[in-house]
Structure formats: structure tokens, C-alpha cells
PDB file of N, CA and C in Angstrom:
ATOM      1  N   MET A1020      -3.010  19.714  -9.850  1.00  0.00           N
ATOM      2  CA  MET A1020      -2.136  18.737 -10.682  1.00  0.00           C
ATOM      3  C   MET A1020      -1.658  17.818  -9.666  1.00  0.00           C
ATOM      4  N   ALA A1021      -1.569  16.628 -10.053  1.00  0.00           N
ATOM      5  CA  ALA A1021      -1.031  15.377  -9.248  1.00  0.00           C
ATOM      6  C   ALA A1021       0.223  15.272  -9.273  1.00  0.00           C
ATOM      7  N   THR A1022       1.130  14.788  -8.159  1.00  0.00           N
ATOM      8  CA  THR A1022       2.431  14.236  -8.199  1.00  0.00           C
ATOM      9  C   THR A1022       2.418  12.963  -8.668  1.00  0.00           C
ATOM     10  N   ILE A1023       3.418  12.568  -9.511  1.00  0.00           N
ATOM     11  CA  ILE A1023       3.486  11.196 -10.005  1.00  0.00           C
ATOM     12  C   ILE A1023       4.734  10.725  -9.282  1.00  0.00           C
ATOM     13  N   ILE A1024       4.476   9.442  -8.650  1.00  0.00           N
ATOM     14  CA  ILE A1024       5.572   8.661  -8.077  1.00  0.00           C
ATOM     15  C   ILE A1024       5.897   7.515  -8.881  1.00  0.00           C
ATOM     16  N   ASN A1025       7.112   7.350  -9.078  1.00  0.00           N
ATOM     17  CA  ASN A1025       7.561   6.133  -9.735  1.00  0.00           C
ATOM     18  C   ASN A1025       7.990   4.943  -8.650  1.00  0.00           C
ATOM     19  N   LEU A1026       7.000   3.993  -8.614  1.00  0.00           N
ATOM     20  CA  LEU A1026       7.136   3.118  -7.489  1.00  0.00           C
ATOM     21  C   LEU A1026       8.495   2.309  -7.516  1.00  0.00           C
ATOM     22  N   ASN A1027       8.862   1.997  -8.826  1.00  0.00           N
ATOM     23  CA  ASN A1027      10.302   1.310  -8.880  1.00  0.00           C
ATOM     24  C   ASN A1027      11.269   1.812  -8.413  1.00  0.00           C
ATOM     25  N   GLU A1028      11.373   3.242  -8.565  1.00  0.00           N
ATOM     26  CA  GLU A1028      12.521   4.206  -7.893  1.00  0.00           C
ATOM     27  C   GLU A1028      12.428   4.219  -6.458  1.00  0.00           C
ATOM     28  N   VAL A1029      11.322   4.338  -5.908  1.00  0.00           N
ATOM     29  CA  VAL A1029      11.030   4.382  -4.405  1.00  0.00           C
ATOM     30  C   VAL A1029      11.407   3.023  -3.938  1.00  0.00           C
ATOM     31  N   ARG A1030      11.207   1.928  -4.539  1.00  0.00           N
ATOM     32  CA  ARG A1030      11.347   0.516  -4.124  1.00  0.00           C
ATOM     33  C   ARG A1030      12.960   0.318  -4.101  1.00  0.00           C
ATOM     34  N   ALA A1031      13.606   0.863  -5.292  1.00  0.00           N
ATOM     35  CA  ALA A1031      14.998   0.544  -5.287  1.00  0.00           C
ATOM     36  C   ALA A1031      15.748   1.409  -4.021  1.00  0.00           C
ATOM     37  N   LYS A1032      15.294   2.621  -3.730  1.00  0.00           N
ATOM     38  CA  LYS A1032      15.906   3.368  -2.741  1.00  0.00           C
ATOM     39  C   LYS A1032      15.586   2.726  -1.309  1.00  0.00           C
ATOM     40  N   ARG A1033      14.571   2.009  -1.102  1.00  0.00           N
ATOM     41  CA  ARG A1033      14.180   1.356   0.102  1.00  0.00           C
ATOM     42  C   ARG A1033      14.717  -0.034   0.358  1.00  0.00           C
ATOM     43  N   ARG A1034      15.467  -0.644  -0.453  1.00  0.00           N
ATOM     44  CA  ARG A1034      15.871  -1.905  -0.320  1.00  0.00           C
ATOM     45  C   ARG A1034      16.716  -2.018   0.902  1.00  0.00           C
ATOM     46  N   ARG A1035      16.341  -2.939   1.799  1.00  0.00           N
ATOM     47  CA  ARG A1035      17.032  -3.272   3.116  1.00  0.00           C
ATOM     48  C   ARG A1035      17.144  -4.795   3.370  1.00  0.00           C
ATOM     49  N   PRO A1036      17.876  -5.164   4.214  1.00  0.00           N
ATOM     50  CA  PRO A1036      17.981  -6.521   4.705  1.00  0.00           C
ATOM     51  C   PRO A1036      16.489  -6.898   5.207  1.00  0.00           C
ATOM     52  N   PRO A1037      15.988  -8.109   4.942  1.00  0.00           N
ATOM     53  CA  PRO A1037      14.768  -8.502   5.472  1.00  0.00           C
ATOM     54  C   PRO A1037      14.535  -8.460   6.872  1.00  0.00           C
ATOM     55  N   ASP A1038      13.390  -7.916   7.369  1.00  0.00           N
ATOM     56  CA  ASP A1038      12.965  -7.773   8.786  1.00  0.00           C
ATOM     57  C   ASP A1038      12.190  -8.924   9.138  1.00  0.00           C
ATOM     58  N   PRO A1039      12.296  -9.564  10.115  1.00  0.00           N
ATOM     59  CA  PRO A1039      11.490 -10.829  10.507  1.00  0.00           C
ATOM     60  C   PRO A1039      10.075 -10.539  10.716  1.00  0.00           C
ATOM     61  N   ARG A1040       9.939  -9.176  11.274  1.00  0.00           N
ATOM     62  CA  ARG A1040       8.564  -8.705  11.702  1.00  0.00           C
ATOM     63  C   ARG A1040       7.770  -8.414  10.377  1.00  0.00           C
ATOM     64  N   VAL A1041       8.369  -8.312   9.235  1.00  0.00           N
ATOM     65  CA  VAL A1041       7.579  -7.999   8.047  1.00  0.00           C
ATOM     66  C   VAL A1041       6.883  -9.182   7.432  1.00  0.00           C
ATOM     67  N   ASP A1042       5.675  -9.139   7.198  1.00  0.00           N
ATOM     68  CA  ASP A1042       4.988 -10.135   6.509  1.00  0.00           C
ATOM     69  C   ASP A1042       5.066  -9.939   4.993  1.00  0.00           C
ATOM     70  N   GLU A1043       5.625 -10.964   4.335  1.00  0.00           N
ATOM     71  CA  GLU A1043       6.023 -10.705   2.824  1.00  0.00           C
ATOM     72  C   GLU A1043       4.655 -10.484   2.126  1.00  0.00           C
ATOM     73  N   ALA A1044       3.640 -11.378   2.540  1.00  0.00           N
ATOM     74  CA  ALA A1044       2.218 -11.269   1.834  1.00  0.00           C
ATOM     75  C   ALA A1044       1.698  -9.791   2.092  1.00  0.00           C
ATOM     76  N   PHE A1045       1.878  -9.230   3.046  1.00  0.00           N
ATOM     77  CA  PHE A1045       1.218  -7.907   3.345  1.00  0.00           C
ATOM     78  C   PHE A1045       1.954  -6.996   2.442  1.00  0.00           C
ATOM     79  N   VAL A1046       3.367  -7.100   2.196  1.00  0.00           N
ATOM     80  CA  VAL A1046       4.118  -6.299   1.393  1.00  0.00           C
ATOM     81  C   VAL A1046       3.643  -6.432  -0.052  1.00  0.00           C
ATOM     82  N   ALA A1047       3.408  -7.604  -0.560  1.00  0.00           N
ATOM     83  CA  ALA A1047       3.028  -7.878  -1.919  1.00  0.00           C
ATOM     84  C   ALA A1047       1.695  -7.373  -2.205  1.00  0.00           C
ATOM     85  N   ALA A1048       0.764  -7.603  -1.271  1.00  0.00           N
ATOM     86  CA  ALA A1048      -0.558  -6.831  -1.257  1.00  0.00           C
ATOM     87  C   ALA A1048      -0.481  -5.350  -1.435  1.00  0.00           C
ATOM     88  N   TRP A1049       0.225  -4.842  -0.697  1.00  0.00           N
ATOM     89  CA  TRP A1049       0.533  -3.470  -0.483  1.00  0.00           C
ATOM     90  C   TRP A1049       0.937  -2.895  -1.678  1.00  0.00           C
ATOM     91  N   GLU A1050       1.939  -3.511  -2.493  1.00  0.00           N
ATOM     92  CA  GLU A1050       2.319  -3.054  -3.656  1.00  0.00           C
ATOM     93  C   GLU A1050       1.359  -3.058  -4.685  1.00  0.00           C
ATOM     94  N   SER A1051       0.761  -4.207  -4.840  1.00  0.00           N
ATOM     95  CA  SER A1051      -0.286  -4.317  -5.913  1.00  0.00           C
ATOM     96  C   SER A1051      -1.435  -3.287  -5.754  1.00  0.00           C
ATOM     97  N   ILE A1052      -1.756  -2.922  -4.441  1.00  0.00           N
ATOM     98  CA  ILE A1052      -2.832  -1.926  -4.258  1.00  0.00           C
ATOM     99  C   ILE A1052      -2.323  -0.535  -4.686  1.00  0.00           C
ATOM    100  N   PHE A1053      -1.005  -0.266  -4.295  1.00  0.00           N
ATOM    101  CA  PHE A1053      -0.555   1.069  -4.873  1.00  0.00           C
ATOM    102  C   PHE A1053      -0.425   1.110  -6.215  1.00  0.00           C
ATOM    103  N   GLU A1054      -0.147   0.077  -6.973  1.00  0.00           N
ATOM    104  CA  GLU A1054      -0.173   0.195  -8.444  1.00  0.00           C
ATOM    105  C   GLU A1054      -1.515   0.243  -8.948  1.00  0.00           C
ATOM    106  N   ALA A1055      -2.631  -0.236  -8.377  1.00  0.00           N
ATOM    107  CA  ALA A1055      -3.950  -0.072  -8.724  1.00  0.00           C
ATOM    108  C   ALA A1055      -4.360   1.354  -8.498  1.00  0.00           C
ATOM    109  N   LEU A1056      -3.881   1.881  -7.353  1.00  0.00           N
ATOM    110  CA  LEU A1056      -4.318   3.345  -7.069  1.00  0.00           C
ATOM    111  C   LEU A1056      -3.722   4.277  -8.181  1.00  0.00           C
ATOM    112  N   GLU A1057      -2.343   4.012  -8.563  1.00  0.00           N
ATOM    113  CA  GLU A1057      -1.728   4.723  -9.618  1.00  0.00           C
ATOM    114  C   GLU A1057      -2.578   4.555 -10.896  1.00  0.00           C
ATOM    115  N   LEU A1058      -3.123   3.564 -11.239  1.00  0.00           N
ATOM    116  CA  LEU A1058      -4.016   3.446 -12.469  1.00  0.00           C
ATOM    117  C   LEU A1058      -5.352   4.263 -12.241  1.00  0.00           C
ATOM    118  N   VAL A1059      -6.033   4.109 -11.189  1.00  0.00           N
ATOM    119  CA  VAL A1059      -7.418   4.724 -10.974  1.00  0.00           C
ATOM    120  C   VAL A1059      -7.102   6.310 -10.852  1.00  0.00           C
ATOM    121  N   GLU A1060      -6.026   6.774 -10.480  1.00  0.00           N
ATOM    122  CA  GLU A1060      -5.710   8.106 -10.206  1.00  0.00           C
ATOM    123  C   GLU A1060      -5.432   8.734 -11.605  1.00  0.00           C
ATOM    124  N   THR A1061      -4.901   8.018 -12.527  1.00  0.00           N
ATOM    125  CA  THR A1061      -4.646   8.578 -13.700  1.00  0.00           C
ATOM    126  C   THR A1061      -5.840   8.724 -14.852  1.00  0.00           C
ATOM    127  N   ILE A1062      -6.774   7.874 -14.500  1.00  0.00           N
ATOM    128  CA  ILE A1062      -8.060   7.990 -15.364  1.00  0.00           C
ATOM    129  C   ILE A1062      -9.248   8.307 -14.420  1.00  0.00           C
ATOM    130  N   GLN A1063      -9.662   9.374 -14.542  1.00  0.00           N
ATOM    131  CA  GLN A1063     -10.657  10.085 -13.757  1.00  0.00           C
ATOM    132  C   GLN A1063     -12.076  10.026 -14.175  1.00  0.00           C
ATOM    133  N   THR A1064     -12.779   9.037 -13.839  1.00  0.00           N
ATOM    134  CA  THR A1064     -14.271   8.837 -14.121  1.00  0.00           C
ATOM    135  C   THR A1064     -14.938   8.550 -12.789  1.00  0.00           C
ATOM    136  N   PRO A1065     -16.359   8.518 -12.874  1.00  0.00           N
ATOM    137  CA  PRO A1065     -17.041   8.224 -11.586  1.00  0.00           C
ATOM    138  C   PRO A1065     -16.645   6.887 -11.084  1.00  0.00           C
ATOM    139  N   ARG A1066     -16.590   5.864 -12.021  1.00  0.00           N
ATOM    140  CA  ARG A1066     -16.262   4.473 -11.748  1.00  0.00           C
ATOM    141  C   ARG A1066     -14.890   4.337 -11.061  1.00  0.00           C
ATOM    142  N   THR A1067     -13.756   5.112 -11.598  1.00  0.00           N
ATOM    143  CA  THR A1067     -12.567   4.983 -11.026  1.00  0.00           C
ATOM    144  C   THR A1067     -12.460   5.673  -9.715  1.00  0.00           C
ATOM    145  N   ALA A1068     -13.134   6.844  -9.596  1.00  0.00           N
ATOM    146  CA  ALA A1068     -13.460   7.428  -8.237  1.00  0.00           C
ATOM    147  C   ALA A1068     -13.983   6.527  -7.221  1.00  0.00           C
ATOM    148  N   ARG A1069     -14.838   5.702  -7.472  1.00  0.00           N
ATOM    149  CA  ARG A1069     -15.515   4.780  -6.730  1.00  0.00           C
ATOM    150  C   ARG A1069     -14.254   3.513  -6.367  1.00  0.00           C
ATOM    151  N   ALA A1070     -13.559   3.270  -7.255  1.00  0.00           N
ATOM    152  CA  ALA A1070     -12.576   2.239  -7.252  1.00  0.00           C
ATOM    153  C   ALA A1070     -11.571   2.762  -6.188  1.00  0.00           C
ATOM    154  N   ARG A1071     -11.185   4.045  -6.312  1.00  0.00           N
ATOM    155  CA  ARG A1071     -10.169   4.708  -5.466  1.00  0.00           C
ATOM    156  C   ARG A1071     -10.591   4.577  -4.039  1.00  0.00           C
ATOM    157  N   GLU A1072     -11.950   4.975  -3.891  1.00  0.00           N
ATOM    158  CA  GLU A1072     -12.520   5.066  -2.527  1.00  0.00           C
ATOM    159  C   GLU A1072     -12.369   3.647  -1.949  1.00  0.00           C
ATOM    160  N   LEU A1073     -12.681   2.526  -2.716  1.00  0.00           N
ATOM    161  CA  LEU A1073     -12.812   1.211  -2.202  1.00  0.00           C
ATOM    162  C   LEU A1073     -11.201   0.742  -1.867  1.00  0.00           C
ATOM    163  N   LEU A1074     -10.277   1.151  -2.702  1.00  0.00           N
ATOM    164  CA  LEU A1074      -8.886   0.916  -2.519  1.00  0.00           C
ATOM    165  C   LEU A1074      -8.379   1.396  -1.284  1.00  0.00           C
ATOM    166  N   LEU A1075      -8.766   2.817  -0.975  1.00  0.00           N
ATOM    167  CA  LEU A1075      -8.333   3.363   0.179  1.00  0.00           C
ATOM    168  C   LEU A1075      -8.895   2.766   1.434  1.00  0.00           C
ATOM    169  N   ARG A1076     -10.247   2.424   1.356  1.00  0.00           N
ATOM    170  CA  ARG A1076     -10.858   1.708   2.556  1.00  0.00           C
ATOM    171  C   ARG A1076     -10.181   0.552   2.878  1.00  0.00           C
ATOM    172  N   GLY A1077      -9.765  -0.180   1.710  1.00  0.00           N
ATOM    173  CA  GLY A1077      -9.092  -1.632   2.015  1.00  0.00           C
ATOM    174  C   GLY A1077      -7.808  -1.423   2.593  1.00  0.00           C
ATOM    175  N   LEU A1078      -7.025  -0.353   2.204  1.00  0.00           N
ATOM    176  CA  LEU A1078      -5.764   0.053   2.724  1.00  0.00           C
ATOM    177  C   LEU A1078      -5.833   0.348   4.181  1.00  0.00           C
ATOM    178  N   ALA A1079      -6.964   1.066   4.592  1.00  0.00           N
ATOM    179  CA  ALA A1079      -7.046   1.435   5.977  1.00  0.00           C
ATOM    180  C   ALA A1079      -7.275   0.127   6.781  1.00  0.00           C
ATOM    181  N   VAL A1080      -7.943  -0.795   6.208  1.00  0.00           N
ATOM    182  CA  VAL A1080      -8.260  -2.034   6.881  1.00  0.00           C
ATOM    183  C   VAL A1080      -6.900  -2.895   7.133  1.00  0.00           C
ATOM    184  N   MET A1081      -6.152  -2.819   5.883  1.00  0.00           N
ATOM    185  CA  MET A1081      -4.753  -3.558   6.110  1.00  0.00           C
ATOM    186  C   MET A1081      -3.933  -2.954   7.045  1.00  0.00           C
ATOM    187  N   LEU A1082      -3.840  -1.622   7.043  1.00  0.00           N
ATOM    188  CA  LEU A1082      -2.938  -0.949   8.145  1.00  0.00           C
ATOM    189  C   LEU A1082      -3.379  -1.235   9.463  1.00  0.00           C
ATOM    190  N   GLU A1083      -4.595  -1.108   9.645  1.00  0.00           N
ATOM    191  CA  GLU A1083      -5.022  -1.330  11.096  1.00  0.00           C
ATOM    192  C   GLU A1083      -4.699  -2.858  11.468  1.00  0.00           C
ATOM    193  N   ARG A1084      -4.875  -3.846  10.745  1.00  0.00           N
ATOM    194  CA  ARG A1084      -4.496  -5.183  10.998  1.00  0.00           C
ATOM    195  C   ARG A1084      -3.014  -5.429  11.180  1.00  0.00           C
ATOM    196  N   GLU A1085      -2.289  -4.738  10.370  1.00  0.00           N
ATOM    197  CA  GLU A1085      -0.710  -4.867  10.484  1.00  0.00           C
ATOM    198  C   GLU A1085      -0.259  -4.207  11.830  1.00  0.00           C
ATOM    199  N   ASN A1086      -0.847  -3.133  12.061  1.00  0.00           N
ATOM    200  CA  ASN A1086      -0.533  -2.298  13.264  1.00  0.00           C
ATOM    201  C   ASN A1086      -0.705  -3.278  14.494  1.00  0.00           C
ATOM    202  N   ARG A1087      -2.029  -3.877  14.371  1.00  0.00           N
ATOM    203  CA  ARG A1087      -2.174  -4.742  15.546  1.00  0.00           C
ATOM    204  C   ARG A1087      -1.299  -5.969  15.672  1.00  0.00           C
ATOM    205  N   ARG A1088      -0.913  -6.542  14.484  1.00  0.00           N
ATOM    206  CA  ARG A1088      -0.010  -7.671  14.329  1.00  0.00           C
ATOM    207  C   ARG A1088       1.441  -7.211  14.903  1.00  0.00           C
ATOM    208  N   LEU A1089       1.752  -6.035  14.520  1.00  0.00           N
ATOM    209  CA  LEU A1089       3.120  -5.557  15.046  1.00  0.00           C
ATOM    210  C   LEU A1089       3.103  -5.209  16.462  1.00  0.00           C
ATOM    211  N   GLY A1090       1.884  -4.795  17.047  1.00  0.00           N
ATOM    212  CA  GLY A1090       1.863  -4.561  18.333  1.00  0.00           C
ATOM    213  C   GLY A1090       1.890  -5.892  19.222  1.00  0.00           C
ATOM    214  N   GLN A1091       1.434  -6.920  18.687  1.00  0.00           N
ATOM    215  CA  GLN A1091       1.597  -8.259  19.372  1.00  0.00           C
ATOM    216  C   GLN A1091       2.942  -8.811  19.265  1.00  0.00           C
ATOM    217  N   CYS A1092       3.699  -8.489  18.261  1.00  0.00           N
ATOM    218  CA  CYS A1092       5.019  -8.942  17.946  1.00  0.00           C
ATOM    219  C   CYS A1092       5.924  -8.158  19.010  1.00  0.00           C
ATOM    220  N   MET A1093       5.659  -7.049  19.306  1.00  0.00           N
ATOM    221  CA  MET A1093       6.564  -6.223  20.274  1.00  0.00           C
ATOM    222  C   MET A1093       6.338  -6.532  21.799  1.00  0.00           C
ATOM    223  N   ARG A1094       5.344  -7.331  21.968  1.00  0.00           N
ATOM    224  CA  ARG A1094       4.964  -7.558  23.556  1.00  0.00           C
ATOM    225  C   ARG A1094       5.760  -8.658  23.873  1.00  0.00           C
TER     226      ARG A1094
END
């Protein structure tokens, strides 16, 4: 059985002053991808399983790029 997370509740708890190191486009893309993940995890078919796999692969690429960008900001 899966754990259901309400993204609106999580976002409300995490509201902080803006950090200049945060790329707002990254945050917007991240939130959209998590919403898509919520959808494909609730409907389990072979096609949604493939969609989930692709979304997770895309998240890995995004995280790697963001980590590199943050590493450059810290130097």
C-alpha cells in the first residue's frame, strides 16, 4: 500500500524567504513533475509504469544538473 502525500500541505509547511541560489524555473518544473508522478502512481497500468520510469529518469537528470549548478554557486 502506498503512502499518499498532499503536496499543498508540504508546500505550506516549507514556505521560506526566497533564496537567491534557488532557480524558480527549477522549482516550477520540480513541482509539475511531482504532480505527474502522483497521477501515474495512482493509476497502475503498463503505460503509467513506463511514464513513471521516464519521470524518475528526468528527475535524476534535473537533480544532477542542479547539484552541479549549486556547486558552481558555492565556489
